[in-house]
Short mmCIF file of C-alpha atoms and ligand atoms in Angstrom, two decimals:
data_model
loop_
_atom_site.label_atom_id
_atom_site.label_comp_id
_atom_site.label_asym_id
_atom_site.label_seq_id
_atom_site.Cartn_x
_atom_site.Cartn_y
_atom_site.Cartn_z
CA UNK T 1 -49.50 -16.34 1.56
CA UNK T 2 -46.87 -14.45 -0.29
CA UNK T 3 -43.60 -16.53 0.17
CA UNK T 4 -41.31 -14.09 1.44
CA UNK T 5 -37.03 -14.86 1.42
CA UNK T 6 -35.97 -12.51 4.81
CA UNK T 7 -32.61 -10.91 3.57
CA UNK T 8 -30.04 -10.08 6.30
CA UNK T 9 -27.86 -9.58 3.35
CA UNK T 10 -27.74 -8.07 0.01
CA UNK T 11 -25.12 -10.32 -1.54
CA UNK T 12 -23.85 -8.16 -3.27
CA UNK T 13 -22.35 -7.80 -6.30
CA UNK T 14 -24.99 -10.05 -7.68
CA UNK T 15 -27.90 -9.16 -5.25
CA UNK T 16 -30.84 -10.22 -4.84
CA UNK T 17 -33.29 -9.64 -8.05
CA UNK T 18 -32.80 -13.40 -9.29
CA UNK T 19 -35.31 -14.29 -6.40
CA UNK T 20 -37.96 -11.62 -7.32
CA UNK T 21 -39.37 -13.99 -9.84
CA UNK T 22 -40.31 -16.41 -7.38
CA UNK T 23 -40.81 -14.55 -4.03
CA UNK T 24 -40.97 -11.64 -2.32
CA UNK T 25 -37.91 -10.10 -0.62
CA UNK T 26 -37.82 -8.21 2.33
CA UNK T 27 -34.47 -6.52 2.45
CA UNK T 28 -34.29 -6.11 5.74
CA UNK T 29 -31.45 -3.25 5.69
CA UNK T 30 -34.28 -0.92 4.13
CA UNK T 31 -36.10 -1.20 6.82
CA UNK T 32 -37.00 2.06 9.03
CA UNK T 33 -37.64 -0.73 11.84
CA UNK T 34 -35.96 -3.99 10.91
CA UNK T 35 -38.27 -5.74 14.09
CA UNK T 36 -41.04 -4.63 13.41
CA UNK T 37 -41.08 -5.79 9.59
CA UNK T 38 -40.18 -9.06 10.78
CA UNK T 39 -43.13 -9.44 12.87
CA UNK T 40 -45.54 -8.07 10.07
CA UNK T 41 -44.43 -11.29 8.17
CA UNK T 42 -43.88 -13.58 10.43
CA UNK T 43 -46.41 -15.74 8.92
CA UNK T 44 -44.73 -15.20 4.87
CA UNK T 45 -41.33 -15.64 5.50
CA UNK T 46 -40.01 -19.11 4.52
CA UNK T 47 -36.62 -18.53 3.89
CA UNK T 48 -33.39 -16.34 5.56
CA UNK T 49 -30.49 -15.16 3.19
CA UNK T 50 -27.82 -14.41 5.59
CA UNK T 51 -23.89 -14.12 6.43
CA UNK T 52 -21.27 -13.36 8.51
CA UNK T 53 -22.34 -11.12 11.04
CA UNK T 54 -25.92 -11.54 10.45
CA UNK T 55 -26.89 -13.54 13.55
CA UNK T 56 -29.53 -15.82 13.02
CA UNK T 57 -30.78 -16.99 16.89
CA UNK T 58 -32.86 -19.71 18.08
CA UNK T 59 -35.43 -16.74 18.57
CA UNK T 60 -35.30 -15.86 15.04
CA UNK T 61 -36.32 -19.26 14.00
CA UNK T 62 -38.72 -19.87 16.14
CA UNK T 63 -40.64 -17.10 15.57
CA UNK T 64 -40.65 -17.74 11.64
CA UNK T 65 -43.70 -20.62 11.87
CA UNK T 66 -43.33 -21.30 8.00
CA UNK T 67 -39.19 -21.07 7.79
CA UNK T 68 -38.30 -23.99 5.48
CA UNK T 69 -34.40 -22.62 4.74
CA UNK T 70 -31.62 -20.49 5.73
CA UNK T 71 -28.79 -20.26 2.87
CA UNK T 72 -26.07 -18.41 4.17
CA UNK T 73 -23.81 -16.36 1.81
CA UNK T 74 -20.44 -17.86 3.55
CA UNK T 75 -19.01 -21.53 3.73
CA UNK T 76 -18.66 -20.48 7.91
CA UNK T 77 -22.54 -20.88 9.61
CA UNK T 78 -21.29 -19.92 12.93
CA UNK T 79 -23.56 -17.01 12.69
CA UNK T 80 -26.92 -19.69 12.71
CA UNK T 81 -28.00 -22.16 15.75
CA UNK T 82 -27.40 -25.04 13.94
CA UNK T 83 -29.39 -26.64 16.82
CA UNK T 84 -32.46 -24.65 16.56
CA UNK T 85 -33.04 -25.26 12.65
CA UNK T 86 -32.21 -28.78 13.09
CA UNK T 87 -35.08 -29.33 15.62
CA UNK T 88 -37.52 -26.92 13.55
CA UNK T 89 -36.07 -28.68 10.56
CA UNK T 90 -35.44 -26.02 8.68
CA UNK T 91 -32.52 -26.83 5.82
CA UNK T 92 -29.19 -24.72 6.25
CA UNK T 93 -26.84 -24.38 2.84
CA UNK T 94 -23.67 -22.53 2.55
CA UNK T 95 -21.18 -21.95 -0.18
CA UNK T 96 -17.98 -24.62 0.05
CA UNK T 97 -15.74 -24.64 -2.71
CA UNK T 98 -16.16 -21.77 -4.90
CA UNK T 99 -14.50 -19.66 -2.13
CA UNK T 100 -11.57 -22.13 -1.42
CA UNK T 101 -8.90 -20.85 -3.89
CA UNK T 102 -9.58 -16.93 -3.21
CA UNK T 103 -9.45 -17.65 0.68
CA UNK T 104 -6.27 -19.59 0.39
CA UNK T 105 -4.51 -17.12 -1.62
CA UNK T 106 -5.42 -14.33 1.07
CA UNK T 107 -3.63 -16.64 3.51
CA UNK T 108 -0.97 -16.51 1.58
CA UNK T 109 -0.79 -13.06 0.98
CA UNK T 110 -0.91 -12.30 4.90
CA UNK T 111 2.26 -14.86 5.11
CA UNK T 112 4.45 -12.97 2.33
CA UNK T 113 3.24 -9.70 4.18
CA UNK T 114 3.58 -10.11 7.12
CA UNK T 115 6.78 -12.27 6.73
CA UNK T 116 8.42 -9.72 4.31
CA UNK T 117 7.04 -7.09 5.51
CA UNK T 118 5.81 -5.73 1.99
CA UNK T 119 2.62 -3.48 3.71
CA UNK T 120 5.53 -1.63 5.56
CA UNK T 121 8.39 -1.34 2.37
CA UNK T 122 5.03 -0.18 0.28
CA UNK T 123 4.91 2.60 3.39
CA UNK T 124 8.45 3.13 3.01
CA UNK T 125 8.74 3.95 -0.34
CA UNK T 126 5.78 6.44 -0.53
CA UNK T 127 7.34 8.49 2.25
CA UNK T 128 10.60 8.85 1.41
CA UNK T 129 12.74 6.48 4.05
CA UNK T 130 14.33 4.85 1.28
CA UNK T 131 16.61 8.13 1.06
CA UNK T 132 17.61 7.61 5.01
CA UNK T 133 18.88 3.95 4.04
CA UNK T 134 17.46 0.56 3.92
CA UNK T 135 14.62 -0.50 5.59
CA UNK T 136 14.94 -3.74 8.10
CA UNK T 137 15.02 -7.68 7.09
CA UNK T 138 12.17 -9.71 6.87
CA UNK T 139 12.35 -13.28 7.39
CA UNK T 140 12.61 -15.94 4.56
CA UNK T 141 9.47 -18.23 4.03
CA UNK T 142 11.98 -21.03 2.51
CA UNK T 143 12.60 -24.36 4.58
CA UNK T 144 10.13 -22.83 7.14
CA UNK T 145 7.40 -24.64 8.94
CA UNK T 146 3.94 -23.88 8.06
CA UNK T 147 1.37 -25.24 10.60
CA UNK T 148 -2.47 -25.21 9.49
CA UNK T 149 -5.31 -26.00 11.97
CA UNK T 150 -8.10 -27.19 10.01
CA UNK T 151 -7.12 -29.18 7.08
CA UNK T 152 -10.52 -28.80 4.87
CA UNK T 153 -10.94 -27.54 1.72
CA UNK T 154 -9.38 -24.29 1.94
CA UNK T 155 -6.63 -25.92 4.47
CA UNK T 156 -5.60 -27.85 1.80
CA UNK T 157 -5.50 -25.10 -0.69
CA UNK T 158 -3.32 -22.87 2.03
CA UNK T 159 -1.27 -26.61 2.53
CA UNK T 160 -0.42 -26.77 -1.68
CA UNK T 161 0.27 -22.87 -1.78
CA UNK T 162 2.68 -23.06 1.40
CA UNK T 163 3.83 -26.11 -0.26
CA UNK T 164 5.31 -24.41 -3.75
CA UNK T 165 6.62 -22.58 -1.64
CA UNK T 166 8.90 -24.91 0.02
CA UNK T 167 7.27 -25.21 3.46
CA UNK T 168 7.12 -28.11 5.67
CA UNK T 169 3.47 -28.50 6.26
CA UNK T 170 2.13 -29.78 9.35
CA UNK T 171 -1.69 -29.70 10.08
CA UNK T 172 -3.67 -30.40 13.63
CA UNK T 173 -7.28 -30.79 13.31
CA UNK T 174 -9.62 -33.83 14.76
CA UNK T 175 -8.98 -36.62 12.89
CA UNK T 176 -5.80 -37.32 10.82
CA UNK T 177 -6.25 -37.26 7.10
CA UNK T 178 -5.28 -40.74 5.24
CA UNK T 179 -4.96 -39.49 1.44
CA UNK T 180 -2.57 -35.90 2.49
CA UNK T 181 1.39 -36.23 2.06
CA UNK T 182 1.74 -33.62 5.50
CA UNK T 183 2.72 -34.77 8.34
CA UNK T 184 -0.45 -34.56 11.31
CA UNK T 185 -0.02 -33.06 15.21
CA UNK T 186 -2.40 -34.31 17.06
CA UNK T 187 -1.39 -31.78 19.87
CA UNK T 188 -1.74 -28.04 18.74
CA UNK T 189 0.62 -26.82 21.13
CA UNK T 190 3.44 -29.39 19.95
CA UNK T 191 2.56 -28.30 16.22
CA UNK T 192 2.63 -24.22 17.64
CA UNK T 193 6.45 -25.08 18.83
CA UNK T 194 7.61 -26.14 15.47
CA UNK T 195 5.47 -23.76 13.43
CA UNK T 196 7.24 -20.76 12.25
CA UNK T 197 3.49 -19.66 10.87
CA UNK T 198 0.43 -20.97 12.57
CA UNK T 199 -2.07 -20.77 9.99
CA UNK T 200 -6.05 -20.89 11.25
CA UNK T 201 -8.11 -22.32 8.54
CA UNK T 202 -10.72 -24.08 11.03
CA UNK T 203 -14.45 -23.27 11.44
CA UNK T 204 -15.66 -21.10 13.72
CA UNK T 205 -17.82 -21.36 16.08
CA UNK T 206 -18.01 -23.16 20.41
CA UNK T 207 -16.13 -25.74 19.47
CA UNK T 208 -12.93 -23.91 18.28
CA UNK T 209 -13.60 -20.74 20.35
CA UNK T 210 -10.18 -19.53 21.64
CA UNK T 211 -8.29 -22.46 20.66
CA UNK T 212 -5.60 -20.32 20.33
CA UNK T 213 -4.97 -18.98 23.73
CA UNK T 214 -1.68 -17.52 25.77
CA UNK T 215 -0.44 -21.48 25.88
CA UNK T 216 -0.83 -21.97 22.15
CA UNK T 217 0.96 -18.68 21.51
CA UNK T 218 3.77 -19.02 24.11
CA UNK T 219 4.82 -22.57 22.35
CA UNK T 220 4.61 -20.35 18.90
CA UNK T 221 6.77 -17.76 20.44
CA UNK T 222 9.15 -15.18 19.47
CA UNK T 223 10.05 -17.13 16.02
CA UNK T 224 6.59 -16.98 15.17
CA UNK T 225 3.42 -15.33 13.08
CA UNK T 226 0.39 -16.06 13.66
CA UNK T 227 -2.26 -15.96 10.76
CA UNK T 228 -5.95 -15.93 11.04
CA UNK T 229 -8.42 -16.23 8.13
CA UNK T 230 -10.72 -18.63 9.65
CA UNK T 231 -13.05 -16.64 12.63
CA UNK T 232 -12.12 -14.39 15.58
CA UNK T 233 -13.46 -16.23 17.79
CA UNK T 234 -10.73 -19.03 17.04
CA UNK T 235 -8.01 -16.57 19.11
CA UNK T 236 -8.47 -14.98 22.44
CA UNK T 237 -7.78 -11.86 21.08
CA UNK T 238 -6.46 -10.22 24.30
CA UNK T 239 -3.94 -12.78 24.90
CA UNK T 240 -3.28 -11.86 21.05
CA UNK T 241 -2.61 -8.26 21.75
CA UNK T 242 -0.65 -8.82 24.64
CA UNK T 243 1.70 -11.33 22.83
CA UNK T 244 1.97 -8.50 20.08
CA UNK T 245 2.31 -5.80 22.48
CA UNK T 246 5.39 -8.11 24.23
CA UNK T 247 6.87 -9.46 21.03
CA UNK T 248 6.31 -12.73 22.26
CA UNK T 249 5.64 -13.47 19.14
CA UNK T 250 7.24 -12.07 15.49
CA UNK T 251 3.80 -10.94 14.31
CA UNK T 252 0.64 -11.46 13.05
CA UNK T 253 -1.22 -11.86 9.77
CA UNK T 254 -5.20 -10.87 10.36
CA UNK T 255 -8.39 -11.27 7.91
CA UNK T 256 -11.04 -12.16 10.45
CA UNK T 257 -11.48 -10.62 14.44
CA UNK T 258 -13.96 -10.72 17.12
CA UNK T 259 -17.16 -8.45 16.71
CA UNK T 260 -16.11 -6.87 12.93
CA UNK T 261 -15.53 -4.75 11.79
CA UNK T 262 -14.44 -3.17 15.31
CA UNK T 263 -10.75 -3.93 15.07
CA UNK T 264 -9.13 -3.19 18.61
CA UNK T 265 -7.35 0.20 18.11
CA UNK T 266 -3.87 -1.04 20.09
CA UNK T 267 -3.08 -2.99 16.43
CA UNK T 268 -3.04 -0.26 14.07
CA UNK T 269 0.11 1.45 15.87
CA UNK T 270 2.02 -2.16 15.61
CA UNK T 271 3.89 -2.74 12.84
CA UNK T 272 4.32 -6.52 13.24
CA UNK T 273 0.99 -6.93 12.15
CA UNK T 274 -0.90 -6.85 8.80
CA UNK T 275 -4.76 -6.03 9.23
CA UNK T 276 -7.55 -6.98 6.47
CA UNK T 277 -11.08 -6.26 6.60
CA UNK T 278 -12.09 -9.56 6.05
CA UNK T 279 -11.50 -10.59 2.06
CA UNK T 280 -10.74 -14.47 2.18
CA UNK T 281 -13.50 -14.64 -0.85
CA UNK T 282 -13.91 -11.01 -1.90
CA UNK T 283 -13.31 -11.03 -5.61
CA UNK T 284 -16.41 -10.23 -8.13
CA UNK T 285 -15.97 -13.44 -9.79
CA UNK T 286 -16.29 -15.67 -6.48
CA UNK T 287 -18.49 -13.58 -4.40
CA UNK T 288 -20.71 -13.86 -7.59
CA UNK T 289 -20.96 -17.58 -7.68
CA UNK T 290 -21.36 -17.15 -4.02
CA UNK T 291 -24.37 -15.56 -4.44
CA UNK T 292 -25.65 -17.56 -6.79
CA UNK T 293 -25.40 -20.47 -4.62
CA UNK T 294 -27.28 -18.67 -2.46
CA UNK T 295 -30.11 -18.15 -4.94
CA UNK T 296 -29.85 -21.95 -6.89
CA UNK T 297 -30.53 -23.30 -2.90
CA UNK T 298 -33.20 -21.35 -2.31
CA UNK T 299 -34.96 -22.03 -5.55
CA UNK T 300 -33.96 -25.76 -5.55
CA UNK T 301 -35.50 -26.31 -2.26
CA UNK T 302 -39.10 -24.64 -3.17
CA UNK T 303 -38.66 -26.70 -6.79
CA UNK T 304 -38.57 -30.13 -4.66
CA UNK T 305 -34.97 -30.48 -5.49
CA UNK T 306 -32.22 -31.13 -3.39
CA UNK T 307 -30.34 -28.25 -2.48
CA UNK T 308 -27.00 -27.86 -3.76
CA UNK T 309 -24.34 -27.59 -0.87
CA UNK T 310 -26.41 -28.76 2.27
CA UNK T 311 -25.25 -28.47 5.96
CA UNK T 312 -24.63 -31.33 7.80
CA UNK T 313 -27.28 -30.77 10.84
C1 LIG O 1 -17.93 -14.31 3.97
C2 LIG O 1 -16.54 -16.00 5.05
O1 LIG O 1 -18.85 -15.14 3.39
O2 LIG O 1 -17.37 -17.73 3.71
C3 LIG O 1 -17.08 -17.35 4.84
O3 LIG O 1 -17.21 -18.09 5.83
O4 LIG O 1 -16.09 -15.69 6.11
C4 LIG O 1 -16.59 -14.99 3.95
O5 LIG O 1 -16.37 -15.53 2.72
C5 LIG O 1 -17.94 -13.03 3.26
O6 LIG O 1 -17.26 -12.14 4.06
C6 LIG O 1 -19.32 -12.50 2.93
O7 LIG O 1 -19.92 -12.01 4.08
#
């Protein structure tokens, strides 16, 4: 049997030639007929390289007899049924930590955007309004309350950035941290109504899905931004666009939607909302030791090593 790694993705910028030497890699994207290739080695593949957006369903698994891993190129598995490796048990690694700093600083960045408007002034400049006058005010982040749901690794990092600068940090998440100096909500709503930014910094997946609803942003109301760089599926996004649409709420800071990269059309005409394409951890130096995570899992786990950075099943 040739062991064969499936790749959903091509983690790029490294890619995938450090696993030649061991395996065989079906890249699936060069496939004329991605299902049938699959089923032609069924029988080879032991191991998935995947990401966000490359679903990886029950069905997938369980037609993979010989699967032994799945290491995803994202610290987020939402896109794998955790359930269905766990009771074929196949292993399931990610890629914590090396992402935290980058994906905190994007959070950031969408708070001094969107806050300050600097996407807009950039716009301003470049076409000339500056000659009618000065544009409008943006809104200081100083002595402001910064609310993050999900205080993990990259909460924390959003928590010290927000921190410096000279935020009041509140975080909800399940459990209340002992060793943080921020003060914990346990209800999200009560933290929404004293956030001035709601940061989401959560995991994905059914247990957060639409945690944010029209409640949640109705208590963050008109004083407030909302900023996303943890998963769509976190925010019902209608109730999102409607709050927009209404200026129930000051605006919006966005890295991450539901179904990317289909962004609904009603937010590009807004302008109380900054849009990214989804770069919490794109920069070459961290999506390469992303990707070589990735690679060190894969080839740890057929060495009879442990794997590096393990899922919790
Ligand atoms: C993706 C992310 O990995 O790590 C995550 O959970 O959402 C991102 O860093 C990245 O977009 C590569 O697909």
């Amino acid at each position: 049997m040739a062991k064969t790694i499936l790749a959903l993705n091509n983690l790029h910028p490294l890619g995938l030639d450090g696993l030649e030497d061991g395996f065989t890699v079906l890249r699936l994207g060069r496939e004329h007929d991605p299902e049938n290739a699959i089923q032609a080695h069924q029988n080879d593949i032991v191991g998935i390289v995947a990401s966000v957006g490359n679903t990886v369903s029950a069905k997938l698994i369980e037609a993979l007899p010989n699967l032994e891993i799945i290491s995803n190129f994202a610290v987020g598995v939402d896109n794998i049924d955790l359930a269905a490796a766990d009771r074929r048990g196949v292993v399931v690694t990610n890629t914590p930590d090396v992402l935290t700093t980058d994906t905190a600083d994007i959070a950031l960045s969408l708070i001094l955007c969107a806050a300050r408007r600097i996407v807009e002034a950039d716009a301003y400049v470049r076409v000339g309004k500056w000659h009618g006058g000065a544009m409008r005010l943006g809104t200081s982040l100083s002595g402001k309350t910064c609310g993050i749901v999900g205080l993990g690794r990259i909460g924390q990092a959003i928590a010290a950035r927000a921190a410096a600068f000279d935020m009041r940090i509140l975080y909800h998440g399940r459990t209340a941290k002992t060793h943080v100096p921020y003060e914990f909500c346990s209800s999200l709503h009560d933290m929404a109504a004293q956030s001035d930014f709601l940061v989401l910094a959560c995991a994905g997946g059914a247990e957060t899905k639409h945690l944010v609803d029209e409640g949640i942003l109705e208590a963050l109301g008109e004083k407030g931004y909302l900023i996303n760089i943890a998963r769509g599926s976190v925010v019902d996004q209608d109730a999102l666009l409607i709050a927009l649409q209404n200026k129930s709420l000051a605006g919006a800071g966005l890295d991450v939607y539901d179904n990317e990269p289909n962004v609904p059309e009603s937010l590009f005409s807004m302008d109380n909302v900054v849009l990214l394409p989804h770069i919490g951890s794109a920069t070459m130096e961290t999506r390469r030791k992303m990707a070589q995570l990735v690679i060190d899992n894969i080839k740890a786990h057929f060495n009879g090593d442990p794997v590096k950075t393990p899922v919790a099943a």
